[in-house]
């Protein structure tokens, strides 16, 4: 089966299931930003997300291991004291740079936790959108065993 078709079917099933149980609305599922997730570089993803040049910010807390023994499951968490609208996780050297994109409704605690895949040692970017501006924190994570193909 064509790899892109398989990925599309997988994402469609996931979004359909999330919409059917009320985790996301049908409108949110339809707004999935495929072009951002297809980005192969930081610049491509920044352009699609319309981030401009995100400012580095001390208002973002980014917790991740310095060394990940297995790149297939790298635990991370991001929080901020800003009024957060979106949080994005980018992995510079992954085949697809954007690893995750979260939309936080107004009044929601500005905190996400996830596990990402990393192909190799790379800089990982935590981007936070607050009041229309993007801010970021960068951390290098060393991977001893790769988690996603090239």
Short mmCIF file of C-alpha atoms in Angstrom, two decimals:
data_model
loop_
_atom_site.label_atom_id
_atom_site.label_comp_id
_atom_site.label_asym_id
_atom_site.label_seq_id
_atom_site.Cartn_x
_atom_site.Cartn_y
_atom_site.Cartn_z
CA UNK A 1 0.00 0.00 0.00
CA UNK A 2 1.26 3.50 -0.80
CA UNK A 3 2.92 4.95 2.34
CA UNK A 4 1.22 8.36 2.04
CA UNK A 5 -2.18 6.69 1.61
CA UNK A 6 -1.53 4.62 4.73
CA UNK A 7 -0.60 7.76 6.71
CA UNK A 8 -3.70 9.59 5.45
CA UNK A 9 -5.95 6.68 6.42
CA UNK A 10 -4.35 6.47 9.86
CA UNK A 11 -4.77 10.19 10.54
CA UNK A 12 -8.32 10.19 9.20
CA UNK A 13 -9.23 7.34 11.53
CA UNK A 14 -7.63 9.03 14.53
CA UNK A 15 -9.34 12.38 13.88
CA UNK A 16 -12.65 10.64 13.20
CA UNK A 17 -12.44 8.72 16.48
CA UNK A 18 -11.46 11.83 18.43
CA UNK A 19 -14.37 13.77 16.90
CA UNK A 20 -16.86 10.97 17.57
CA UNK A 21 -16.01 10.81 21.29
CA UNK A 22 -15.99 14.60 21.65
CA UNK A 23 -12.27 15.14 22.24
CA UNK A 24 -12.24 17.52 19.28
CA UNK A 25 -15.01 19.10 17.26
CA UNK A 26 -15.63 18.14 13.63
CA UNK A 27 -14.51 21.67 12.68
CA UNK A 28 -11.18 21.17 14.47
CA UNK A 29 -10.66 17.82 12.72
CA UNK A 30 -11.32 19.48 9.36
CA UNK A 31 -8.78 22.22 10.15
CA UNK A 32 -5.87 19.78 10.48
CA UNK A 33 -2.84 21.57 9.03
CA UNK A 34 -1.44 18.87 6.74
CA UNK A 35 1.08 21.19 5.08
CA UNK A 36 2.65 22.05 8.45
CA UNK A 37 3.09 18.37 9.30
CA UNK A 38 4.57 17.71 5.85
CA UNK A 39 7.29 20.38 6.39
CA UNK A 40 10.81 19.03 5.99
CA UNK A 41 12.65 21.95 7.62
CA UNK A 42 12.23 24.53 10.37
CA UNK A 43 11.82 27.31 7.81
CA UNK A 44 9.02 25.43 5.99
CA UNK A 45 7.10 24.83 9.22
CA UNK A 46 7.67 28.40 10.46
CA UNK A 47 6.29 29.68 7.15
CA UNK A 48 3.17 27.47 7.22
CA UNK A 49 2.46 28.28 10.89
CA UNK A 50 3.11 31.97 10.15
CA UNK A 51 5.51 32.25 13.08
CA UNK A 52 7.95 34.71 11.57
CA UNK A 53 11.09 34.45 13.69
CA UNK A 54 9.93 33.23 17.12
CA UNK A 55 11.50 35.03 20.08
CA UNK A 56 13.32 33.03 22.75
CA UNK A 57 11.42 33.26 26.02
CA UNK A 58 12.10 32.46 29.66
CA UNK A 59 8.31 32.26 30.18
CA UNK A 60 8.32 28.74 28.68
CA UNK A 61 9.31 25.68 30.69
CA UNK A 62 10.48 22.78 28.51
CA UNK A 63 11.20 19.49 30.26
CA UNK A 64 12.87 16.74 28.25
CA UNK A 65 15.72 14.32 28.86
CA UNK A 66 19.24 15.36 27.86
CA UNK A 67 19.78 11.82 26.54
CA UNK A 68 17.01 9.60 25.15
CA UNK A 69 17.97 5.95 25.18
CA UNK A 70 15.21 5.14 22.70
CA UNK A 71 14.25 7.74 20.08
CA UNK A 72 10.89 6.00 19.57
CA UNK A 73 9.54 7.33 22.89
CA UNK A 74 11.02 10.61 24.08
CA UNK A 75 8.91 12.10 26.91
CA UNK A 76 8.53 15.87 26.92
CA UNK A 77 6.40 18.47 28.67
CA UNK A 78 5.88 22.15 27.96
CA UNK A 79 4.26 24.76 30.18
CA UNK A 80 4.08 28.51 30.31
CA UNK A 81 2.67 31.33 32.39
CA UNK A 82 1.61 33.13 29.18
CA UNK A 83 -1.96 33.06 27.82
CA UNK A 84 -1.27 30.23 25.40
CA UNK A 85 -3.28 29.69 22.20
CA UNK A 86 -1.10 27.00 20.60
CA UNK A 87 1.91 24.85 21.43
CA UNK A 88 4.06 23.25 18.72
CA UNK A 89 6.89 20.74 19.03
CA UNK A 90 9.47 20.67 16.24
CA UNK A 91 12.37 18.25 15.82
CA UNK A 92 15.02 19.71 13.54
CA UNK A 93 16.49 16.48 12.11
CA UNK A 94 13.32 14.38 11.82
CA UNK A 95 12.03 13.45 8.36
CA UNK A 96 8.99 15.63 9.14
CA UNK A 97 9.94 18.54 11.38
CA UNK A 98 6.60 19.22 13.12
CA UNK A 99 6.07 16.49 15.73
CA UNK A 100 2.93 17.88 17.44
CA UNK A 101 0.61 20.88 17.37
CA UNK A 102 -1.79 21.60 20.22
CA UNK A 103 -4.62 24.16 20.31
CA UNK A 104 -5.51 25.33 23.82
CA UNK A 105 -8.95 26.87 24.37
CA UNK A 106 -9.14 30.09 26.36
CA UNK A 107 -9.00 29.42 30.10
CA UNK A 108 -7.09 26.16 29.69
CA UNK A 109 -3.98 25.51 31.76
CA UNK A 110 -0.92 26.15 29.57
CA UNK A 111 0.60 22.69 29.88
CA UNK A 112 1.05 19.74 27.52
CA UNK A 113 2.91 16.49 27.83
CA UNK A 114 3.63 14.02 25.07
CA UNK A 115 6.01 11.42 23.76
CA UNK A 116 7.68 12.13 20.44
CA UNK A 117 9.78 10.11 18.03
CA UNK A 118 13.25 11.25 17.13
CA UNK A 119 15.31 9.86 14.27
CA UNK A 120 18.64 11.05 15.71
CA UNK A 121 20.29 13.54 18.05
CA UNK A 122 18.70 16.89 17.29
CA UNK A 123 17.55 20.26 18.56
CA UNK A 124 13.93 20.14 19.72
CA UNK A 125 11.92 23.36 19.65
CA UNK A 126 9.00 24.13 21.94
CA UNK A 127 6.96 26.93 20.35
CA UNK A 128 4.20 28.75 22.19
CA UNK A 129 1.74 31.14 20.57
CA UNK A 130 0.42 33.81 22.93
CA UNK A 131 -1.64 36.82 21.94
CA UNK A 132 -0.75 36.32 18.28
CA UNK A 133 3.04 36.10 18.80
CA UNK A 134 5.23 33.00 18.77
CA UNK A 135 7.87 32.34 21.43
CA UNK A 136 10.28 29.41 21.70
CA UNK A 137 12.73 27.40 23.73
CA UNK A 138 15.33 25.09 22.18
CA UNK A 139 16.96 22.01 23.71
CA UNK A 140 19.34 19.48 22.20
CA UNK A 141 18.36 15.89 22.94
CA UNK A 142 20.90 13.15 22.28
CA UNK A 143 19.42 9.91 20.93
CA UNK A 144 21.30 6.64 21.39
CA UNK A 145 18.81 4.44 19.45
CA UNK A 146 16.82 5.99 16.56
CA UNK A 147 13.04 5.94 16.60
CA UNK A 148 11.79 6.96 13.15
CA UNK A 149 13.07 6.20 9.69
CA UNK A 150 14.69 8.62 7.31
#
